[in-house]
PDB file of C-alpha atoms in Angstrom:
ATOM      1  CA  UNK A   1      36.271  24.400 -19.399  1.00 52.00           C
ATOM      2  CA  UNK A   2      36.714  27.131 -21.493  1.00 64.00           C
ATOM      3  CA  UNK A   3      33.332  29.340 -21.886  1.00 75.00           C
ATOM      4  CA  UNK A   4      31.460  29.062 -25.178  1.00 82.00           C
ATOM      5  CA  UNK A   5      29.996  32.290 -26.370  1.00 85.00           C
ATOM      6  CA  UNK A   6      26.372  32.060 -27.377  1.00 86.00           C
ATOM      7  CA  UNK A   7      24.234  35.105 -28.609  1.00 81.00           C
ATOM      8  CA  UNK A   8      20.623  35.992 -27.373  1.00 84.00           C
ATOM      9  CA  UNK A   9      19.020  32.875 -29.420  1.00 82.00           C
ATOM     10  CA  UNK A  10      21.571  30.852 -27.746  1.00 83.00           C
ATOM     11  CA  UNK A  11      23.592  29.857 -31.075  1.00 84.00           C
ATOM     12  CA  UNK A  12      27.376  29.435 -30.976  1.00 82.00           C
ATOM     13  CA  UNK A  13      29.439  31.112 -33.616  1.00 77.00           C
ATOM     14  CA  UNK A  14      29.780  27.566 -35.036  1.00 79.00           C
ATOM     15  CA  UNK A  15      25.855  27.375 -35.653  1.00 77.00           C
ATOM     16  CA  UNK A  16      26.028  29.899 -38.049  1.00 77.00           C
ATOM     17  CA  UNK A  17      27.205  29.024 -41.887  1.00 79.00           C
ATOM     18  CA  UNK A  18      30.574  31.086 -42.907  1.00 85.00           C
ATOM     19  CA  UNK A  19      32.004  31.892 -46.000  1.00 91.00           C
ATOM     20  CA  UNK A  20      35.570  30.906 -46.967  1.00 94.00           C
ATOM     21  CA  UNK A  21      38.051  33.937 -46.923  1.00 96.00           C
ATOM     22  CA  UNK A  22      40.393  34.527 -49.943  1.00 97.00           C
ATOM     23  CA  UNK A  23      42.952  37.069 -50.853  1.00 98.00           C
ATOM     24  CA  UNK A  24      43.141  38.380 -54.413  1.00 98.00           C
ATOM     25  CA  UNK A  25      45.829  40.941 -55.371  1.00 98.00           C
ATOM     26  CA  UNK A  26      46.050  43.483 -58.302  1.00 98.00           C
ATOM     27  CA  UNK A  27      49.772  43.859 -59.003  1.00 98.00           C
ATOM     28  CA  UNK A  28      50.146  47.152 -61.361  1.00 98.00           C
ATOM     29  CA  UNK A  29      52.958  48.335 -63.275  1.00 97.00           C
ATOM     30  CA  UNK A  30      53.933  50.521 -66.393  1.00 96.00           C
ATOM     31  CA  UNK A  31      55.422  48.563 -69.400  1.00 95.00           C
ATOM     32  CA  UNK A  32      56.204  49.823 -72.705  1.00 92.00           C
ATOM     33  CA  UNK A  33      53.730  53.395 -72.163  1.00 92.00           C
ATOM     34  CA  UNK A  34      50.854  51.084 -70.790  1.00 95.00           C
ATOM     35  CA  UNK A  35      49.362  50.085 -67.383  1.00 97.00           C
ATOM     36  CA  UNK A  36      49.779  46.389 -66.833  1.00 97.00           C
ATOM     37  CA  UNK A  37      48.243  43.709 -64.372  1.00 98.00           C
ATOM     38  CA  UNK A  38      50.091  40.534 -63.271  1.00 98.00           C
ATOM     39  CA  UNK A  39      48.270  37.502 -63.742  1.00 98.00           C
ATOM     40  CA  UNK A  40      48.336  33.776 -62.692  1.00 97.00           C
ATOM     41  CA  UNK A  41      47.247  30.725 -65.198  1.00 94.00           C
ATOM     42  CA  UNK A  42      46.129  27.613 -63.846  1.00 88.00           C
ATOM     43  CA  UNK A  43      44.468  25.051 -66.151  1.00 87.00           C
ATOM     44  CA  UNK A  44      44.150  27.491 -68.950  1.00 88.00           C
ATOM     45  CA  UNK A  45      42.116  29.953 -66.892  1.00 95.00           C
ATOM     46  CA  UNK A  46      43.563  33.409 -66.168  1.00 97.00           C
ATOM     47  CA  UNK A  47      43.105  34.897 -62.486  1.00 97.00           C
ATOM     48  CA  UNK A  48      44.833  37.488 -60.126  1.00 98.00           C
ATOM     49  CA  UNK A  49      47.307  35.819 -57.953  1.00 98.00           C
ATOM     50  CA  UNK A  50      45.073  34.871 -54.816  1.00 97.00           C
ATOM     51  CA  UNK A  51      44.744  31.888 -52.468  1.00 97.00           C
ATOM     52  CA  UNK A  52      42.388  30.908 -49.195  1.00 97.00           C
ATOM     53  CA  UNK A  53      43.091  31.906 -45.930  1.00 96.00           C
ATOM     54  CA  UNK A  54      44.442  29.041 -43.673  1.00 96.00           C
ATOM     55  CA  UNK A  55      43.206  28.850 -40.118  1.00 93.00           C
ATOM     56  CA  UNK A  56      45.371  30.786 -37.809  1.00 95.00           C
ATOM     57  CA  UNK A  57      46.652  32.957 -40.696  1.00 97.00           C
ATOM     58  CA  UNK A  58      47.132  36.643 -41.418  1.00 97.00           C
ATOM     59  CA  UNK A  59      45.592  38.163 -44.336  1.00 97.00           C
ATOM     60  CA  UNK A  60      48.945  39.815 -45.228  1.00 97.00           C
ATOM     61  CA  UNK A  61      50.967  36.419 -45.055  1.00 97.00           C
ATOM     62  CA  UNK A  62      48.521  34.883 -47.376  1.00 98.00           C
ATOM     63  CA  UNK A  63      48.782  37.748 -50.064  1.00 98.00           C
ATOM     64  CA  UNK A  64      52.539  37.171 -49.817  1.00 98.00           C
ATOM     65  CA  UNK A  65      52.187  33.317 -49.893  1.00 98.00           C
ATOM     66  CA  UNK A  66      49.952  33.482 -52.764  1.00 98.00           C
ATOM     67  CA  UNK A  67      52.452  35.891 -54.866  1.00 98.00           C
ATOM     68  CA  UNK A  68      55.351  33.529 -54.080  1.00 97.00           C
ATOM     69  CA  UNK A  69      53.005  30.485 -55.308  1.00 97.00           C
ATOM     70  CA  UNK A  70      51.015  31.889 -58.045  1.00 96.00           C
ATOM     71  CA  UNK A  71      53.234  34.044 -59.542  1.00 97.00           C
ATOM     72  CA  UNK A  72      56.920  33.572 -58.235  1.00 96.00           C
ATOM     73  CA  UNK A  73      57.117  37.309 -56.925  1.00 96.00           C
ATOM     74  CA  UNK A  74      58.679  37.979 -53.468  1.00 95.00           C
ATOM     75  CA  UNK A  75      59.451  41.111 -51.613  1.00 93.00           C
ATOM     76  CA  UNK A  76      56.240  43.187 -52.440  1.00 95.00           C
ATOM     77  CA  UNK A  77      53.908  45.235 -50.166  1.00 95.00           C
ATOM     78  CA  UNK A  78      50.275  44.847 -50.690  1.00 97.00           C
ATOM     79  CA  UNK A  79      47.774  47.139 -48.905  1.00 97.00           C
ATOM     80  CA  UNK A  80      43.886  46.281 -48.405  1.00 97.00           C
ATOM     81  CA  UNK A  81      42.050  47.396 -51.077  1.00 98.00           C
ATOM     82  CA  UNK A  82      38.524  46.174 -50.707  1.00 98.00           C
ATOM     83  CA  UNK A  83      36.082  43.615 -50.028  1.00 98.00           C
ATOM     84  CA  UNK A  84      34.213  41.539 -52.462  1.00 97.00           C
ATOM     85  CA  UNK A  85      31.499  40.006 -50.845  1.00 96.00           C
ATOM     86  CA  UNK A  86      28.752  39.294 -53.634  1.00 95.00           C
ATOM     87  CA  UNK A  87      27.465  35.937 -52.563  1.00 93.00           C
ATOM     88  CA  UNK A  88      27.738  34.553 -55.869  1.00 93.00           C
ATOM     89  CA  UNK A  89      30.804  35.897 -56.911  1.00 94.00           C
ATOM     90  CA  UNK A  90      32.474  32.330 -56.867  1.00 92.00           C
ATOM     91  CA  UNK A  91      31.193  29.196 -58.725  1.00 91.00           C
ATOM     92  CA  UNK A  92      32.943  27.289 -55.848  1.00 92.00           C
ATOM     93  CA  UNK A  93      31.259  28.313 -53.193  1.00 93.00           C
ATOM     94  CA  UNK A  94      30.518  31.447 -50.886  1.00 94.00           C
ATOM     95  CA  UNK A  95      33.454  33.240 -51.003  1.00 96.00           C
ATOM     96  CA  UNK A  96      34.648  36.819 -49.574  1.00 96.00           C
ATOM     97  CA  UNK A  97      37.850  37.915 -51.305  1.00 98.00           C
ATOM     98  CA  UNK A  98      39.712  40.852 -49.259  1.00 98.00           C
ATOM     99  CA  UNK A  99      41.425  42.324 -52.425  1.00 98.00           C
ATOM    100  CA  UNK A 100      44.816  43.819 -52.277  1.00 98.00           C
ATOM    101  CA  UNK A 101      46.845  46.185 -54.341  1.00 98.00           C
ATOM    102  CA  UNK A 102      50.753  46.935 -54.976  1.00 97.00           C
ATOM    103  CA  UNK A 103      52.191  49.047 -57.827  1.00 97.00           C
ATOM    104  CA  UNK A 104      55.570  48.196 -58.552  1.00 96.00           C
ATOM    105  CA  UNK A 105      58.320  48.931 -61.351  1.00 95.00           C
ATOM    106  CA  UNK A 106      58.198  46.171 -64.319  1.00 95.00           C
ATOM    107  CA  UNK A 107      61.399  44.698 -63.603  1.00 94.00           C
ATOM    108  CA  UNK A 108      60.330  43.225 -60.320  1.00 94.00           C
ATOM    109  CA  UNK A 109      57.497  41.398 -62.293  1.00 96.00           C
ATOM    110  CA  UNK A 110      57.547  38.281 -64.574  1.00 96.00           C
ATOM    111  CA  UNK A 111      57.247  39.398 -68.048  1.00 94.00           C
ATOM    112  CA  UNK A 112      55.165  36.356 -69.000  1.00 94.00           C
ATOM    113  CA  UNK A 113      52.599  37.232 -66.648  1.00 96.00           C
ATOM    114  CA  UNK A 114      51.666  40.705 -67.466  1.00 97.00           C
ATOM    115  CA  UNK A 115      49.031  42.003 -69.512  1.00 97.00           C
ATOM    116  CA  UNK A 116      47.535  45.600 -70.383  1.00 97.00           C
ATOM    117  CA  UNK A 117      44.814  46.466 -67.923  1.00 96.00           C
ATOM    118  CA  UNK A 118      42.946  47.777 -71.209  1.00 94.00           C
ATOM    119  CA  UNK A 119      43.098  44.093 -72.628  1.00 94.00           C
ATOM    120  CA  UNK A 120      43.530  41.285 -70.384  1.00 94.00           C
ATOM    121  CA  UNK A 121      42.585  37.737 -71.216  1.00 96.00           C
ATOM    122  CA  UNK A 122      39.051  36.519 -69.904  1.00 96.00           C
ATOM    123  CA  UNK A 123      39.227  36.227 -66.175  1.00 97.00           C
ATOM    124  CA  UNK A 124      37.425  34.103 -63.584  1.00 95.00           C
ATOM    125  CA  UNK A 125      34.982  35.057 -61.134  1.00 95.00           C
ATOM    126  CA  UNK A 126      34.919  38.903 -60.426  1.00 96.00           C
ATOM    127  CA  UNK A 127      38.899  39.656 -61.037  1.00 97.00           C
ATOM    128  CA  UNK A 128      37.904  42.206 -63.630  1.00 97.00           C
ATOM    129  CA  UNK A 129      35.974  44.021 -61.319  1.00 97.00           C
ATOM    130  CA  UNK A 130      38.959  44.109 -58.718  1.00 98.00           C
ATOM    131  CA  UNK A 131      41.154  45.386 -61.376  1.00 98.00           C
ATOM    132  CA  UNK A 132      38.879  48.394 -61.950  1.00 97.00           C
ATOM    133  CA  UNK A 133      38.634  49.206 -58.308  1.00 98.00           C
ATOM    134  CA  UNK A 134      42.451  49.051 -58.038  1.00 98.00           C
ATOM    135  CA  UNK A 135      43.006  51.660 -60.944  1.00 98.00           C
ATOM    136  CA  UNK A 136      40.423  53.998 -59.775  1.00 97.00           C
ATOM    137  CA  UNK A 137      42.338  54.133 -56.555  1.00 97.00           C
ATOM    138  CA  UNK A 138      45.437  54.232 -57.924  1.00 97.00           C
ATOM    139  CA  UNK A 139      44.245  56.941 -60.501  1.00 97.00           C
ATOM    140  CA  UNK A 140      43.065  58.825 -57.519  1.00 96.00           C
ATOM    141  CA  UNK A 141      46.609  58.677 -55.869  1.00 96.00           C
ATOM    142  CA  UNK A 142      48.221  60.015 -59.171  1.00 96.00           C
ATOM    143  CA  UNK A 143      45.928  63.019 -59.377  1.00 94.00           C
ATOM    144  CA  UNK A 144      46.916  64.049 -56.236  1.00 92.00           C
ATOM    145  CA  UNK A 145      50.665  63.679 -55.921  1.00 94.00           C
ATOM    146  CA  UNK A 146      53.468  63.057 -57.967  1.00 96.00           C
ATOM    147  CA  UNK A 147      54.255  59.585 -58.853  1.00 96.00           C
ATOM    148  CA  UNK A 148      53.366  58.649 -55.331  1.00 94.00           C
ATOM    149  CA  UNK A 149      54.076  54.743 -56.357  1.00 95.00           C
ATOM    150  CA  UNK A 150      57.741  55.201 -57.626  1.00 93.00           C
ATOM    151  CA  UNK A 151      57.185  54.274 -60.910  1.00 95.00           C
ATOM    152  CA  UNK A 152      59.758  56.599 -62.301  1.00 94.00           C
ATOM    153  CA  UNK A 153      63.247  56.579 -60.812  1.00 93.00           C
ATOM    154  CA  UNK A 154      64.515  59.694 -59.116  1.00 93.00           C
ATOM    155  CA  UNK A 155      65.761  62.186 -60.086  1.00 95.00           C
ATOM    156  CA  UNK A 156      63.440  62.998 -63.282  1.00 95.00           C
ATOM    157  CA  UNK A 157      62.457  65.582 -65.809  1.00 95.00           C
ATOM    158  CA  UNK A 158      58.992  66.867 -65.753  1.00 96.00           C
ATOM    159  CA  UNK A 159      58.737  65.313 -69.184  1.00 94.00           C
ATOM    160  CA  UNK A 160      59.493  61.652 -67.684  1.00 95.00           C
ATOM    161  CA  UNK A 161      56.938  62.193 -64.533  1.00 97.00           C
ATOM    162  CA  UNK A 162      54.200  63.474 -66.970  1.00 97.00           C
ATOM    163  CA  UNK A 163      55.010  60.606 -68.924  1.00 96.00           C
ATOM    164  CA  UNK A 164      54.352  58.107 -66.208  1.00 97.00           C
ATOM    165  CA  UNK A 165      51.322  60.062 -65.162  1.00 97.00           C
ATOM    166  CA  UNK A 166      49.495  59.723 -68.442  1.00 97.00           C
ATOM    167  CA  UNK A 167      50.477  56.009 -68.591  1.00 97.00           C
ATOM    168  CA  UNK A 168      48.633  55.496 -65.259  1.00 97.00           C
ATOM    169  CA  UNK A 169      45.905  57.611 -65.953  1.00 96.00           C
ATOM    170  CA  UNK A 170      45.143  56.560 -69.530  1.00 94.00           C
ATOM    171  CA  UNK A 171      44.911  60.325 -70.718  1.00 95.00           C
ATOM    172  CA  UNK A 172      47.342  62.954 -72.043  1.00 96.00           C
ATOM    173  CA  UNK A 173      47.936  65.708 -69.965  1.00 97.00           C
ATOM    174  CA  UNK A 174      48.939  69.780 -70.698  1.00 97.00           C
ATOM    175  CA  UNK A 175      52.336  69.832 -69.747  1.00 95.00           C
ATOM    176  CA  UNK A 176      52.016  73.504 -68.561  1.00 96.00           C
ATOM    177  CA  UNK A 177      48.953  72.559 -66.467  1.00 96.00           C
ATOM    178  CA  UNK A 178      50.430  69.249 -65.406  1.00 96.00           C
ATOM    179  CA  UNK A 179      53.789  71.491 -64.342  1.00 95.00           C
ATOM    180  CA  UNK A 180      51.804  73.958 -62.221  1.00 95.00           C
ATOM    181  CA  UNK A 181      49.960  71.129 -60.321  1.00 95.00           C
ATOM    182  CA  UNK A 182      52.883  69.129 -59.322  1.00 95.00           C
ATOM    183  CA  UNK A 183      55.817  71.880 -58.679  1.00 94.00           C
ATOM    184  CA  UNK A 184      54.766  72.208 -54.943  1.00 93.00           C
ATOM    185  CA  UNK A 185      55.425  68.610 -54.141  1.00 94.00           C
ATOM    186  CA  UNK A 186      58.664  68.443 -55.972  1.00 95.00           C
ATOM    187  CA  UNK A 187      62.313  69.710 -55.181  1.00 95.00           C
ATOM    188  CA  UNK A 188      64.915  70.626 -58.021  1.00 94.00           C
ATOM    189  CA  UNK A 189      68.220  68.992 -57.967  1.00 93.00           C
ATOM    190  CA  UNK A 190      69.706  71.646 -59.615  1.00 89.00           C
ATOM    191  CA  UNK A 191      70.876  69.314 -62.149  1.00 90.00           C
ATOM    192  CA  UNK A 192      69.679  68.580 -65.654  1.00 89.00           C
ATOM    193  CA  UNK A 193      69.261  66.066 -68.092  1.00 85.00           C
ATOM    194  CA  UNK A 194      69.430  66.434 -71.860  1.00 78.00           C
ATOM    195  CA  UNK A 195      66.269  65.273 -73.680  1.00 71.00           C
ATOM    196  CA  UNK A 196      66.605  65.335 -77.357  1.00 67.00           C
ATOM    197  CA  UNK A 197      67.544  68.111 -79.260  1.00 70.00           C
ATOM    198  CA  UNK A 198      65.929  70.757 -77.225  1.00 67.00           C
ATOM    199  CA  UNK A 199      67.422  72.374 -74.106  1.00 75.00           C
ATOM    200  CA  UNK A 200      68.409  70.435 -71.420  1.00 80.00           C
ATOM    201  CA  UNK A 201      65.581  69.558 -68.927  1.00 86.00           C
ATOM    202  CA  UNK A 202      65.951  70.305 -65.216  1.00 94.00           C
ATOM    203  CA  UNK A 203      65.925  67.196 -62.575  1.00 96.00           C
ATOM    204  CA  UNK A 204      63.303  66.975 -59.684  1.00 96.00           C
ATOM    205  CA  UNK A 205      63.028  64.807 -56.950  1.00 95.00           C
ATOM    206  CA  UNK A 206      59.646  64.046 -55.034  1.00 94.00           C
ATOM    207  CA  UNK A 207      59.588  66.107 -51.589  1.00 89.00           C
ATOM    208  CA  UNK A 208      59.098  63.883 -48.444  1.00 69.00           C
ATOM    209  CA  UNK A 209      56.223  61.805 -48.311  1.00 53.00           C
ATOM    210  CA  UNK A 210      54.816  63.476 -45.097  1.00 46.00           C
ATOM    211  CA  UNK A 211      54.632  66.632 -47.122  1.00 37.00           C
ATOM    212  CA  UNK A 212      53.600  65.589 -50.403  1.00 40.00           C
ATOM    213  CA  UNK A 213      50.684  63.436 -48.855  1.00 44.00           C
ATOM    214  CA  UNK A 214      48.821  66.626 -48.176  1.00 36.00           C
ATOM    215  CA  UNK A 215      49.076  67.925 -51.786  1.00 33.00           C
ATOM    216  CA  UNK A 216      46.214  67.857 -54.097  1.00 36.00           C
ATOM    217  CA  UNK A 217      46.599  69.258 -57.601  1.00 39.00           C
ATOM    218  CA  UNK A 218      44.006  69.519 -60.299  1.00 39.00           C
ATOM    219  CA  UNK A 219      45.110  68.718 -63.922  1.00 42.00           C
ATOM    220  CA  UNK A 220      43.444  69.112 -67.263  1.00 42.00           C
ATOM    221  CA  UNK A 221      43.614  66.450 -69.696  1.00 41.00           C
ATOM    222  CA  UNK A 222      44.237  68.393 -72.700  1.00 39.00           C
ATOM    223  CA  UNK A 223      41.922  66.774 -74.761  1.00 34.00           C
TER     224      UNK A 223
END
């Protein structure tokens, strides 16, 4: 017979109360000049798309299952963000949530489930807190590198790049300071794009991830 583990008090693992484990995912995107989050509705209540972990299931598989079932989205690659473990965070019982984050272009997501992060509907559980942590993480990425989540299609002008950074960070950025902070992680394509009546804007690509991951720029907000 297989050996049953017991601790120093002679208790097996099953002798201890155990929480349920859930996954919840903050899927963020840029939409009409604002940062938006993908939400799921059930019984008139709004939440981040999520589910309980099934026996023998990996967290990543539960996340993908919840995105398919709750918001009809496939093909994403969310990464773990943070564990939310306040004992009273869920009114259904003791539930730990392993929150995940993904950031994708808006055309990959159903428009009916997208809401501005600045003005979402009332959310259940601690999902507003999950969104806040997701925003903090994402904005730190965008302070350090040019559009690391690929929200603007390459090649892009510096004006287009700055616009998406302003959307993500929710602030205005000084053009000259932004340019200096990003140039070390950009490669000029040698091509230009006409924007309005001014002179054509030079087009850039992001330098390969392995290189620009080490780049840490600082930007003034212009306020």
